[in-house]
mmCIF file of C-alpha atoms in Angstrom:
data_model
loop_
_atom_site.group_PDB
_atom_site.id
_atom_site.type_symbol
_atom_site.label_atom_id
_atom_site.label_comp_id
_atom_site.label_asym_id
_atom_site.label_seq_id
_atom_site.Cartn_x
_atom_site.Cartn_y
_atom_site.Cartn_z
ATOM 1 C CA MET Q 1 128.550 90.052 68.014
ATOM 2 C CA ALA Q 2 125.498 91.657 66.408
ATOM 3 C CA GLN Q 3 125.953 93.418 63.097
ATOM 4 C CA PRO Q 4 125.973 97.244 63.440
ATOM 5 C CA SER Q 5 122.656 97.614 61.585
ATOM 6 C CA GLU Q 6 120.723 95.187 63.797
ATOM 7 C CA LEU Q 7 118.281 96.390 66.441
ATOM 8 C CA ILE Q 8 119.725 95.002 69.687
ATOM 9 C CA SER Q 9 118.442 94.973 73.258
ATOM 10 C CA LEU Q 10 119.713 97.232 76.007
ATOM 11 C CA ASP Q 11 121.100 94.239 77.927
ATOM 12 C CA THR Q 12 122.991 93.008 74.862
ATOM 13 C CA ALA Q 13 124.349 96.487 74.182
ATOM 14 C CA LEU Q 14 125.577 96.854 77.753
ATOM 15 C CA GLU Q 15 127.118 93.388 77.719
ATOM 16 C CA GLN Q 16 128.995 94.188 74.513
ATOM 17 C CA MET Q 17 130.230 97.507 75.858
ATOM 18 C CA LEU Q 18 131.386 96.265 79.250
ATOM 19 C CA SER Q 19 132.982 93.084 77.871
ATOM 20 C CA GLN Q 20 135.296 95.113 75.649
ATOM 21 C CA ILE Q 21 136.365 97.694 78.213
ATOM 22 C CA THR Q 22 139.672 97.329 80.069
ATOM 23 C CA PRO Q 23 139.754 99.547 83.175
ATOM 24 C CA ILE Q 24 142.463 102.183 83.265
ATOM 25 C CA SER Q 25 145.517 101.386 85.380
ATOM 26 C CA ALA Q 26 147.134 104.805 85.961
ATOM 27 C CA THR Q 27 146.798 106.173 89.492
ATOM 28 C CA ASN Q 28 147.123 109.390 91.495
ATOM 29 C CA ILE Q 29 147.727 110.116 95.171
ATOM 30 C CA VAL Q 30 145.209 112.714 96.363
ATOM 31 C CA PRO Q 31 144.311 114.248 99.744
ATOM 32 C CA LEU Q 32 140.943 113.275 101.183
ATOM 33 C CA THR Q 33 139.599 116.744 100.418
ATOM 34 C CA ASP Q 34 140.017 115.953 96.698
ATOM 35 C CA ALA Q 35 138.908 112.327 96.868
ATOM 36 C CA PHE Q 36 135.139 112.685 96.487
ATOM 37 C CA GLY Q 37 133.900 110.727 93.480
ATOM 38 C CA ARG Q 38 137.290 109.091 92.851
ATOM 39 C CA ILE Q 39 137.825 105.344 92.524
ATOM 40 C CA LEU Q 40 140.163 103.594 94.961
ATOM 41 C CA ALA Q 41 143.153 101.994 93.252
ATOM 42 C CA GLU Q 42 144.275 100.119 96.368
ATOM 43 C CA ASP Q 43 142.562 98.518 99.357
ATOM 44 C CA ILE Q 44 142.259 100.706 102.441
ATOM 45 C CA LEU Q 45 143.670 98.742 105.406
ATOM 46 C CA SER Q 46 142.961 99.995 108.890
ATOM 47 C CA PRO Q 47 146.162 100.986 110.731
ATOM 48 C CA LEU Q 48 144.335 100.811 114.067
ATOM 49 C CA ASP Q 49 141.344 99.445 115.950
ATOM 50 C CA VAL Q 50 138.124 101.454 115.836
ATOM 51 C CA PRO Q 51 137.235 102.263 118.505
ATOM 52 C CA GLY Q 52 140.763 102.295 119.869
ATOM 53 C CA PHE Q 53 139.643 101.493 123.432
ATOM 54 C CA ASP Q 54 136.596 100.248 125.310
ATOM 55 C CA ASN Q 55 134.306 103.238 125.829
ATOM 56 C CA ALA Q 56 130.866 104.216 127.059
ATOM 57 C CA ALA Q 57 127.988 104.196 124.576
ATOM 58 C CA MET Q 58 125.794 106.271 126.902
ATOM 59 C CA ASP Q 59 126.026 108.928 129.580
ATOM 60 C CA GLY Q 60 125.702 107.073 132.867
ATOM 61 C CA TYR Q 61 127.711 105.161 135.442
ATOM 62 C CA ALA Q 62 130.430 102.523 135.107
ATOM 63 C CA LEU Q 63 129.886 99.454 137.305
ATOM 64 C CA ARG Q 64 131.533 96.196 138.285
ATOM 65 C CA GLU Q 65 129.460 93.017 138.011
ATOM 66 C CA ALA Q 66 129.569 92.526 141.808
ATOM 67 C CA ASP Q 67 127.581 95.755 142.232
ATOM 68 C CA PHE Q 68 124.846 95.139 139.604
ATOM 69 C CA THR Q 69 122.222 94.392 142.267
ATOM 70 C CA ALA Q 70 123.427 96.704 145.020
ATOM 71 C CA SER Q 71 120.668 97.399 147.530
ATOM 72 C CA THR Q 72 122.355 100.446 149.010
ATOM 73 C CA PRO Q 73 123.555 103.592 147.226
ATOM 74 C CA LEU Q 74 126.856 103.230 145.374
ATOM 75 C CA PRO Q 75 129.133 106.189 146.043
ATOM 76 C CA VAL Q 76 130.641 107.942 143.007
ATOM 77 C CA ALA Q 77 134.418 107.491 143.013
ATOM 78 C CA GLY Q 78 135.131 109.907 140.202
ATOM 79 C CA LYS Q 79 134.249 111.015 136.683
ATOM 80 C CA ALA Q 80 135.322 110.080 133.147
ATOM 81 C CA PHE Q 81 134.842 112.302 130.099
ATOM 82 C CA ALA Q 82 135.687 111.873 126.426
ATOM 83 C CA GLY Q 83 139.356 112.800 126.254
ATOM 84 C CA GLN Q 84 139.647 112.830 130.051
ATOM 85 C CA PRO Q 85 139.709 109.238 131.370
ATOM 86 C CA PHE Q 86 139.176 108.341 135.024
ATOM 87 C CA THR Q 87 142.638 107.579 136.371
ATOM 88 C CA GLY Q 88 142.093 107.528 140.121
ATOM 89 C CA GLU Q 89 141.644 104.616 142.486
ATOM 90 C CA TRP Q 90 138.336 102.789 142.042
ATOM 91 C CA PRO Q 91 137.369 101.266 145.408
ATOM 92 C CA ALA Q 92 135.098 98.236 145.575
ATOM 93 C CA GLY Q 93 131.424 99.022 146.054
ATOM 94 C CA THR Q 94 131.565 102.317 144.167
ATOM 95 C CA CYS Q 95 130.773 103.539 140.634
ATOM 96 C CA VAL Q 96 132.308 106.018 138.214
ATOM 97 C CA ARG Q 97 130.305 108.769 136.545
ATOM 98 C CA ILE Q 98 131.008 108.409 132.802
ATOM 99 C CA MET Q 99 130.091 110.278 129.630
ATOM 100 C CA THR Q 100 129.542 108.963 126.102
ATOM 101 C CA GLY Q 101 132.837 108.175 124.386
ATOM 102 C CA ALA Q 102 134.894 108.183 127.566
ATOM 103 C CA PRO Q 103 137.199 105.188 128.173
ATOM 104 C CA VAL Q 104 135.648 102.798 130.669
ATOM 105 C CA PRO Q 105 137.796 102.308 133.793
ATOM 106 C CA GLN Q 106 139.748 99.084 134.261
ATOM 107 C CA GLY Q 107 137.442 96.400 135.630
ATOM 108 C CA CYS Q 108 134.206 97.938 134.346
ATOM 109 C CA ASP Q 109 131.645 95.300 133.363
ATOM 110 C CA ALA Q 110 128.735 97.514 132.278
ATOM 111 C CA VAL Q 111 127.538 101.087 131.951
ATOM 112 C CA VAL Q 112 124.091 101.864 133.317
ATOM 113 C CA MET Q 113 122.224 104.763 131.699
ATOM 114 C CA GLN Q 114 121.736 107.782 133.898
ATOM 115 C CA GLU Q 115 117.980 107.492 133.261
ATOM 116 C CA ASP Q 116 118.009 104.071 135.000
ATOM 117 C CA VAL Q 117 119.361 105.269 138.331
ATOM 118 C CA THR Q 118 118.332 107.554 141.146
ATOM 119 C CA ALA Q 119 121.178 109.861 142.141
ATOM 120 C CA SER Q 120 121.678 111.520 145.520
ATOM 121 C CA ASP Q 121 124.532 112.902 147.611
ATOM 122 C CA ASP Q 122 125.064 109.361 148.904
ATOM 123 C CA GLY Q 123 125.533 107.871 145.433
ATOM 124 C CA ILE Q 124 123.245 106.081 142.981
ATOM 125 C CA VAL Q 125 120.531 103.463 143.355
ATOM 126 C CA ILE Q 126 120.007 101.207 140.334
ATOM 127 C CA ASN Q 127 116.390 100.978 139.221
ATOM 128 C CA ARG Q 128 116.595 98.443 136.405
ATOM 129 C CA ALA Q 129 118.230 95.030 135.813
ATOM 130 C CA ILE Q 130 121.665 95.255 134.224
ATOM 131 C CA LYS Q 131 123.207 92.968 131.635
ATOM 132 C CA LEU Q 132 126.891 92.138 131.497
ATOM 133 C CA HIS Q 133 128.789 94.421 129.051
ATOM 134 C CA GLN Q 134 125.784 96.615 128.291
ATOM 135 C CA ASN Q 135 126.435 100.075 126.823
ATOM 136 C CA ILE Q 136 130.135 99.398 126.280
ATOM 137 C CA ARG Q 137 131.677 99.810 122.829
ATOM 138 C CA ARG Q 138 134.487 97.279 122.628
ATOM 139 C CA ARG Q 139 137.863 98.050 121.114
ATOM 140 C CA GLY Q 140 137.934 97.142 117.419
ATOM 141 C CA GLU Q 141 134.259 96.166 117.238
ATOM 142 C CA ASP Q 142 133.653 98.627 114.374
ATOM 143 C CA ILE Q 143 136.939 98.116 112.502
ATOM 144 C CA ALA Q 144 139.776 95.790 113.514
ATOM 145 C CA LYS Q 145 143.401 96.710 112.881
ATOM 146 C CA ASN Q 146 144.647 95.497 109.444
ATOM 147 C CA ALA Q 147 141.087 94.814 108.238
ATOM 148 C CA VAL Q 148 140.169 95.780 104.666
ATOM 149 C CA VAL Q 149 137.931 98.767 105.223
ATOM 150 C CA PHE Q 150 137.258 99.564 101.548
ATOM 151 C CA ALA Q 151 138.394 97.478 98.611
ATOM 152 C CA ALA Q 152 140.011 98.753 95.435
ATOM 153 C CA GLY Q 153 137.323 99.802 92.991
ATOM 154 C CA GLN Q 154 135.183 101.539 95.611
ATOM 155 C CA ARG Q 155 133.836 104.926 94.541
ATOM 156 C CA LEU Q 156 134.467 107.380 97.370
ATOM 157 C CA THR Q 157 131.553 109.447 98.653
ATOM 158 C CA ALA Q 158 130.571 111.176 101.880
ATOM 159 C CA ALA Q 159 129.826 107.697 103.260
ATOM 160 C CA GLU Q 160 133.417 106.458 102.875
ATOM 161 C CA ILE Q 161 135.729 109.474 103.174
ATOM 162 C CA PRO Q 162 134.937 110.283 106.844
ATOM 163 C CA VAL Q 163 135.611 106.636 107.739
ATOM 164 C CA ILE Q 164 139.028 106.847 106.100
ATOM 165 C CA ALA Q 165 139.701 110.104 107.950
ATOM 166 C CA SER Q 166 138.760 108.425 111.254
ATOM 167 C CA LEU Q 167 141.611 105.994 110.669
ATOM 168 C CA GLY Q 168 144.112 108.837 110.551
ATOM 169 C CA ILE Q 169 144.673 108.422 106.806
ATOM 170 C CA GLY Q 170 145.071 111.767 105.030
ATOM 171 C CA GLU Q 171 145.527 110.739 101.402
ATOM 172 C CA VAL Q 172 144.512 107.862 99.159
ATOM 173 C CA CYS Q 173 145.656 106.176 95.963
ATOM 174 C CA VAL Q 174 142.938 106.486 93.319
ATOM 175 C CA LYS Q 175 142.539 105.762 89.622
ATOM 176 C CA ARG Q 176 143.246 108.751 87.445
ATOM 177 C CA LYS Q 177 140.165 110.460 86.122
ATOM 178 C CA VAL Q 178 138.769 109.205 82.838
ATOM 179 C CA LYS Q 179 138.980 111.992 80.267
ATOM 180 C CA VAL Q 180 135.885 112.442 78.112
ATOM 181 C CA ALA Q 181 135.645 114.642 75.002
ATOM 182 C CA VAL Q 182 132.170 115.966 74.245
ATOM 183 C CA PHE Q 183 130.761 117.724 71.202
ATOM 184 C CA SER Q 184 127.405 118.182 69.502
ATOM 185 C CA THR Q 185 126.616 118.205 65.801
ATOM 186 C CA GLY Q 186 124.082 119.983 63.642
ATOM 187 C CA ASP Q 187 123.580 123.146 61.574
ATOM 188 C CA GLU Q 188 120.431 123.847 63.569
ATOM 189 C CA LEU Q 189 122.230 124.309 66.908
ATOM 190 C CA GLN Q 190 122.579 127.706 68.558
ATOM 191 C CA GLN Q 191 124.226 128.435 71.895
ATOM 192 C CA PRO Q 192 122.102 129.526 74.880
ATOM 193 C CA GLY Q 193 122.221 133.301 75.254
ATOM 194 C CA GLN Q 194 122.249 133.896 71.490
ATOM 195 C CA PRO Q 195 119.188 134.700 69.356
ATOM 196 C CA LEU Q 196 117.665 131.862 67.355
ATOM 197 C CA GLY Q 197 117.732 131.998 63.574
ATOM 198 C CA PRO Q 198 115.179 130.355 61.294
ATOM 199 C CA GLY Q 199 114.873 126.643 62.090
ATOM 200 C CA GLN Q 200 117.421 126.787 64.912
ATOM 201 C CA ILE Q 201 117.205 125.259 68.372
ATOM 202 C CA TYR Q 202 119.374 125.682 71.444
ATOM 203 C CA ASP Q 203 122.184 123.193 72.038
ATOM 204 C CA THR Q 204 121.134 121.573 75.322
ATOM 205 C CA ASN Q 205 122.413 118.010 74.894
ATOM 206 C CA ARG Q 206 126.089 118.910 75.224
ATOM 207 C CA LEU Q 207 125.336 120.950 78.358
ATOM 208 C CA THR Q 208 123.356 118.061 79.842
ATOM 209 C CA VAL Q 209 126.117 115.552 79.175
ATOM 210 C CA HIS Q 210 128.854 117.909 80.381
ATOM 211 C CA ILE Q 211 127.068 118.473 83.698
ATOM 212 C CA MET Q 212 126.367 114.777 84.286
ATOM 213 C CA LEU Q 213 129.975 113.873 83.465
ATOM 214 C CA GLU Q 214 131.399 116.415 85.896
ATOM 215 C CA GLN Q 215 128.945 115.405 88.619
ATOM 216 C CA SER Q 216 129.999 111.782 88.103
ATOM 217 C CA GLY Q 217 133.700 112.591 88.584
ATOM 218 C CA TYR Q 218 135.027 112.604 85.008
ATOM 219 C CA GLU Q 219 137.339 115.121 83.346
ATOM 220 C CA VAL Q 220 135.522 116.842 80.488
ATOM 221 C CA VAL Q 221 137.005 118.231 77.284
ATOM 222 C CA ASN Q 222 134.216 120.294 75.701
ATOM 223 C CA LEU Q 223 134.792 120.718 71.970
ATOM 224 C CA GLY Q 224 131.659 122.734 71.284
ATOM 225 C CA ALA Q 225 129.129 122.406 68.482
ATOM 226 C CA VAL Q 226 130.183 121.244 65.024
ATOM 227 C CA LYS Q 227 128.349 122.038 61.791
ATOM 228 C CA ASP Q 228 127.104 119.285 59.486
ATOM 229 C CA ASP Q 229 130.266 119.432 57.446
ATOM 230 C CA PRO Q 230 132.092 116.134 56.834
ATOM 231 C CA GLU Q 231 135.552 117.690 56.938
ATOM 232 C CA LEU Q 232 134.873 119.622 60.164
ATOM 233 C CA LEU Q 233 133.424 116.516 61.759
ATOM 234 C CA ARG Q 234 136.353 114.391 60.667
ATOM 235 C CA GLU Q 235 138.849 116.843 62.174
ATOM 236 C CA THR Q 236 136.823 117.081 65.385
ATOM 237 C CA PHE Q 237 136.768 113.304 65.736
ATOM 238 C CA LYS Q 238 140.536 113.139 65.192
ATOM 239 C CA LYS Q 239 141.169 115.845 67.781
ATOM 240 C CA ALA Q 240 138.819 114.242 70.302
ATOM 241 C CA ASP Q 241 140.452 110.856 69.762
ATOM 242 C CA GLU Q 242 143.866 112.344 70.571
ATOM 243 C CA LEU Q 243 142.686 114.185 73.681
ATOM 244 C CA ALA Q 244 140.409 111.742 75.459
ATOM 245 C CA ASP Q 245 139.787 108.189 76.617
ATOM 246 C CA VAL Q 246 136.144 108.339 75.560
ATOM 247 C CA VAL Q 247 134.493 110.489 72.889
ATOM 248 C CA ILE Q 248 130.799 111.382 73.139
ATOM 249 C CA SER Q 249 128.936 113.125 70.353
ATOM 250 C CA SER Q 250 125.309 114.196 70.262
ATOM 251 C CA GLY Q 251 123.320 114.040 67.043
ATOM 252 C CA GLY Q 252 124.197 112.737 63.612
ATOM 253 C CA VAL Q 253 123.822 109.021 64.370
ATOM 254 C CA SER Q 254 120.518 108.590 62.575
ATOM 255 C CA VAL Q 255 120.067 107.882 58.858
ATOM 256 C CA GLY Q 256 119.394 111.380 57.503
ATOM 257 C CA GLU Q 257 121.212 112.775 54.485
ATOM 258 C CA ALA Q 258 123.244 115.159 56.689
ATOM 259 C CA ASP Q 259 124.050 112.595 59.386
ATOM 260 C CA TYR Q 260 127.731 112.050 58.687
ATOM 261 C CA THR Q 261 128.834 110.541 62.005
ATOM 262 C CA LYS Q 262 128.381 106.918 60.961
ATOM 263 C CA GLN Q 263 130.198 107.500 57.669
ATOM 264 C CA ILE Q 264 133.172 109.127 59.402
ATOM 265 C CA LEU Q 265 133.317 106.429 62.086
ATOM 266 C CA ASP Q 266 133.500 103.795 59.361
ATOM 267 C CA GLU Q 267 136.578 105.630 58.079
ATOM 268 C CA LEU Q 268 138.317 106.340 61.398
ATOM 269 C CA GLY Q 269 137.345 103.350 63.511
ATOM 270 C CA THR Q 270 134.882 100.546 64.063
ATOM 271 C CA ILE Q 271 131.183 100.686 64.898
ATOM 272 C CA HIS Q 272 130.029 97.790 67.079
ATOM 273 C CA PHE Q 273 126.340 98.722 66.998
ATOM 274 C CA TRP Q 274 124.199 101.754 66.294
ATOM 275 C CA LYS Q 275 120.549 100.768 66.698
ATOM 276 C CA LEU Q 276 118.858 99.814 69.962
ATOM 277 C CA ALA Q 277 115.507 98.195 70.705
ATOM 278 C CA MET Q 278 114.945 100.988 73.194
ATOM 279 C CA LYS Q 279 112.660 103.990 73.478
ATOM 280 C CA PRO Q 280 113.673 106.727 73.671
ATOM 281 C CA GLY Q 281 117.133 106.169 72.216
ATOM 282 C CA LYS Q 282 116.968 103.919 69.166
ATOM 283 C CA PRO Q 283 119.849 105.660 67.290
ATOM 284 C CA PHE Q 284 122.760 105.087 69.693
ATOM 285 C CA ALA Q 285 126.231 104.232 68.372
ATOM 286 C CA PHE Q 286 129.104 102.533 70.144
ATOM 287 C CA GLY Q 287 132.495 101.909 68.634
ATOM 288 C CA LYS Q 288 136.263 102.282 68.774
ATOM 289 C CA LEU Q 289 138.480 105.006 67.356
ATOM 290 C CA SER Q 290 142.262 104.765 67.112
ATOM 291 C CA HIS Q 291 142.893 105.675 70.754
ATOM 292 C CA SER Q 292 139.494 106.047 72.377
ATOM 293 C CA TRP Q 293 136.044 104.561 72.732
ATOM 294 C CA PHE Q 294 133.129 106.306 71.073
ATOM 295 C CA CYS Q 295 129.493 106.784 72.108
ATOM 296 C CA GLY Q 296 127.125 108.547 69.764
ATOM 297 C CA LEU Q 297 123.989 109.892 71.423
ATOM 298 C CA PRO Q 298 120.757 110.681 69.596
ATOM 299 C CA GLY Q 299 119.948 114.301 68.813
ATOM 300 C CA ASN Q 300 116.623 114.446 70.656
ATOM 301 C CA PRO Q 301 117.212 115.752 74.212
ATOM 302 C CA VAL Q 302 115.350 113.030 76.150
ATOM 303 C CA SER Q 303 116.830 110.273 73.967
ATOM 304 C CA ALA Q 304 120.336 111.649 74.555
ATOM 305 C CA ALA Q 305 119.816 111.833 78.327
ATOM 306 C CA VAL Q 306 118.294 108.348 78.634
ATOM 307 C CA THR Q 307 120.975 106.602 76.551
ATOM 308 C CA PHE Q 308 123.714 108.457 78.415
ATOM 309 C CA TYR Q 309 122.143 107.470 81.742
ATOM 310 C CA GLN Q 310 121.447 103.828 80.887
ATOM 311 C CA LEU Q 311 124.484 102.995 78.715
ATOM 312 C CA VAL Q 312 127.295 105.531 78.870
ATOM 313 C CA LEU Q 313 127.446 105.957 82.651
ATOM 314 C CA PRO Q 314 127.817 102.194 83.334
ATOM 315 C CA MET Q 315 130.495 101.976 80.628
ATOM 316 C CA LEU Q 316 132.428 104.918 82.103
ATOM 317 C CA ALA Q 317 132.171 103.449 85.596
ATOM 318 C CA CYS Q 318 133.624 100.174 84.330
ATOM 319 C CA PHE Q 319 136.365 101.993 82.439
ATOM 320 C CA SER Q 320 137.304 103.992 85.546
ATOM 321 C CA GLY Q 321 137.797 100.776 87.520
ATOM 322 C CA GLN Q 322 134.700 100.994 89.694
ATOM 323 C CA THR Q 323 133.502 97.642 91.019
ATOM 324 C CA GLY Q 324 130.159 96.488 92.323
ATOM 325 C CA LEU Q 325 128.285 98.073 89.438
ATOM 326 C CA ALA Q 326 124.519 97.708 89.586
ATOM 327 C CA GLY Q 327 121.558 99.194 87.827
ATOM 328 C CA GLY Q 328 119.285 101.761 89.384
ATOM 329 C CA GLN Q 329 117.003 100.711 92.235
ATOM 330 C CA ARG Q 330 113.814 99.183 90.858
ATOM 331 C CA LEU Q 331 110.443 98.654 92.493
ATOM 332 C CA ARG Q 332 107.312 96.832 91.363
ATOM 333 C CA VAL Q 333 104.245 99.043 91.735
ATOM 334 C CA LYS Q 334 100.848 99.635 90.142
ATOM 335 C CA THR Q 335 100.208 102.393 87.647
ATOM 336 C CA THR Q 336 97.353 104.808 88.235
ATOM 337 C CA GLN Q 337 96.614 105.443 84.569
ATOM 338 C CA ARG Q 338 96.793 104.072 81.060
ATOM 339 C CA LEU Q 339 100.276 104.097 79.523
ATOM 340 C CA LYS Q 340 100.568 104.022 75.758
ATOM 341 C CA LYS Q 341 103.165 101.645 74.316
ATOM 342 C CA SER Q 342 103.758 99.625 71.169
ATOM 343 C CA PRO Q 343 105.551 96.253 71.354
ATOM 344 C CA GLY Q 344 109.078 96.048 69.977
ATOM 345 C CA ARG Q 345 111.250 98.278 72.150
ATOM 346 C CA LEU Q 346 112.100 98.536 75.847
ATOM 347 C CA ASP Q 347 110.477 101.786 76.967
ATOM 348 C CA PHE Q 348 111.752 104.220 79.608
ATOM 349 C CA GLN Q 349 108.806 106.505 80.298
ATOM 350 C CA ARG Q 350 109.175 109.217 82.896
ATOM 351 C CA GLY Q 351 106.967 108.799 85.933
ATOM 352 C CA ILE Q 352 106.038 110.123 89.357
ATOM 353 C CA LEU Q 353 106.304 107.563 92.153
ATOM 354 C CA HIS Q 354 104.064 108.544 95.069
ATOM 355 C CA THR Q 355 101.855 107.186 97.838
ATOM 356 C CA ASN Q 356 98.114 106.962 97.245
ATOM 357 C CA GLY Q 357 95.342 107.465 99.781
ATOM 358 C CA ALA Q 358 95.614 103.850 100.936
ATOM 359 C CA GLY Q 359 99.301 104.269 101.736
ATOM 360 C CA GLU Q 360 100.443 102.213 98.721
ATOM 361 C CA LEU Q 361 103.274 103.164 96.396
ATOM 362 C CA VAL Q 362 101.916 103.819 92.904
ATOM 363 C CA VAL Q 363 103.232 105.502 89.780
ATOM 364 C CA SER Q 364 101.736 108.049 87.410
ATOM 365 C CA SER Q 365 103.019 109.343 84.086
ATOM 366 C CA THR Q 366 104.553 112.810 83.821
ATOM 367 C CA GLY Q 367 102.412 113.327 80.731
ATOM 368 C CA ASN Q 368 103.701 113.803 77.203
ATOM 369 C CA GLN Q 369 106.481 111.258 76.624
ATOM 370 C CA GLY Q 370 107.873 112.869 73.475
ATOM 371 C CA SER Q 371 111.655 112.686 73.080
ATOM 372 C CA HIS Q 372 111.742 116.502 73.008
ATOM 373 C CA VAL Q 373 109.966 116.990 76.371
ATOM 374 C CA PHE Q 374 112.956 117.317 78.695
ATOM 375 C CA SER Q 375 110.808 118.932 81.400
ATOM 376 C CA SER Q 376 109.552 115.396 82.125
ATOM 377 C CA PHE Q 377 112.760 114.813 84.124
ATOM 378 C CA HIS Q 378 111.949 117.773 86.357
ATOM 379 C CA ALA Q 379 108.345 116.678 86.764
ATOM 380 C CA GLY Q 380 109.227 113.042 87.485
ATOM 381 C CA ASN Q 381 111.314 111.068 89.952
ATOM 382 C CA CYS Q 382 111.623 107.724 88.179
ATOM 383 C CA PHE Q 383 111.568 105.779 84.928
ATOM 384 C CA ILE Q 384 108.590 103.543 84.243
ATOM 385 C CA VAL Q 385 110.350 100.589 82.615
ATOM 386 C CA LEU Q 386 108.063 98.756 80.208
ATOM 387 C CA GLU Q 387 109.206 95.439 78.746
ATOM 388 C CA ARG Q 388 110.150 95.194 75.073
ATOM 389 C CA GLU Q 389 107.145 93.142 73.911
ATOM 390 C CA ARG Q 390 104.609 94.751 76.205
ATOM 391 C CA GLY Q 391 101.766 96.796 74.735
ATOM 392 C CA HIS Q 392 99.493 99.392 76.306
ATOM 393 C CA VAL Q 393 99.297 99.300 80.105
ATOM 394 C CA GLU Q 394 95.947 99.719 81.795
ATOM 395 C CA PRO Q 395 95.328 101.402 85.181
ATOM 396 C CA GLY Q 396 96.054 99.051 88.076
ATOM 397 C CA GLU Q 397 98.586 96.900 86.190
ATOM 398 C CA TRP Q 398 101.974 96.179 87.753
ATOM 399 C CA VAL Q 399 105.029 97.895 86.270
ATOM 400 C CA ASP Q 400 108.712 98.262 87.151
ATOM 401 C CA VAL Q 401 109.959 101.697 88.153
ATOM 402 C CA GLU Q 402 113.601 102.763 88.397
ATOM 403 C CA LEU Q 403 114.259 105.654 90.745
ATOM 404 C CA PHE Q 404 116.290 108.579 89.391
ATOM 405 C CA ASN Q 405 119.720 108.947 90.944
ATOM 406 C CA HIS Q 406 121.284 112.241 92.073
ATOM 407 C CA LEU Q 407 121.879 113.405 88.493
ATOM 408 C CA PHE Q 408 118.154 113.992 88.037
ATOM 409 C CA GLY Q 409 117.547 115.104 91.599
ATOM 410 C CA GLY Q 410 116.790 111.634 93.004
#
């Protein structure tokens, strides 16, 4: 393991964090209405076939194979609707009018679309060649009974919950929510809505982190802003450690005279690393307290958001038991302008991915990349990810871009 004072790569930092995390084991049973964003603790097995019966994929007419090439009109023997199957006698040489989702009658070999027939009082005339089994949804072709529909570790979203509901399942077993304590540090911090004093700034980092935690499905314990007082900080760390699974602070992880976080962590726990070869976000701390894990975010707003996004969110997902973790979607595109960069740190510049006049995807900078310019997240839709040893980038060069997820409006 790297020494805490070493400048380590983002990949190494993530590897260290995830390798030490043991996912929580406690579970809850919740109704589907409360399941959004939760992590499945058990596999979802289908109690039935989906669909539960052979049914029509189109509005049209149910046919037997013997009548596919009928040269005379086929009389209509009856009708079938969704929820109202055809139950009458189906004589040879006839068809059944059928609607989408209706069970196909016994003996049906295909459904012909209504657009492919000519209908009259005498019946229908087929105008197009028919294939065996066309436009029939077979029982269990979507989901077979007893199949694993979603595996344990799946995060539930609007893509999964309706599927579970379609199986007749009303509640699910999920991992309990990870509890995260959040606080910010610094004498200069003032709360939004209050007037600023000399040298003060508004406390935005804690708000940013709180919102992203809640939107990601975690339980938040907000402990407010703490002055640069060693005793107050020590007591806040102790309280947070007792209340939460993970403690996140903002500010105080640099090397200034009033940055006490590192000193207190040395007393109360263990720091695994606290300097990253990453821009923005060099001063990021990760360690262990008595009962909880600790992540110390930089004080600059953009640095705090980027380190939270790139490091803390994957760690929390792992801790909550989510499987199939992957980084953000990346694309390789050309930049439209010069990007300033010095070798030595992986750089996450904010960019605007768009289509140029030739129909090609390209990326432009949002402008000023200062770690205080949080409006760059609103202006942009992606990170421009520049390799650690890369220098300035000239217009037309290829770069990697990582699309923002829903937390930044992606």
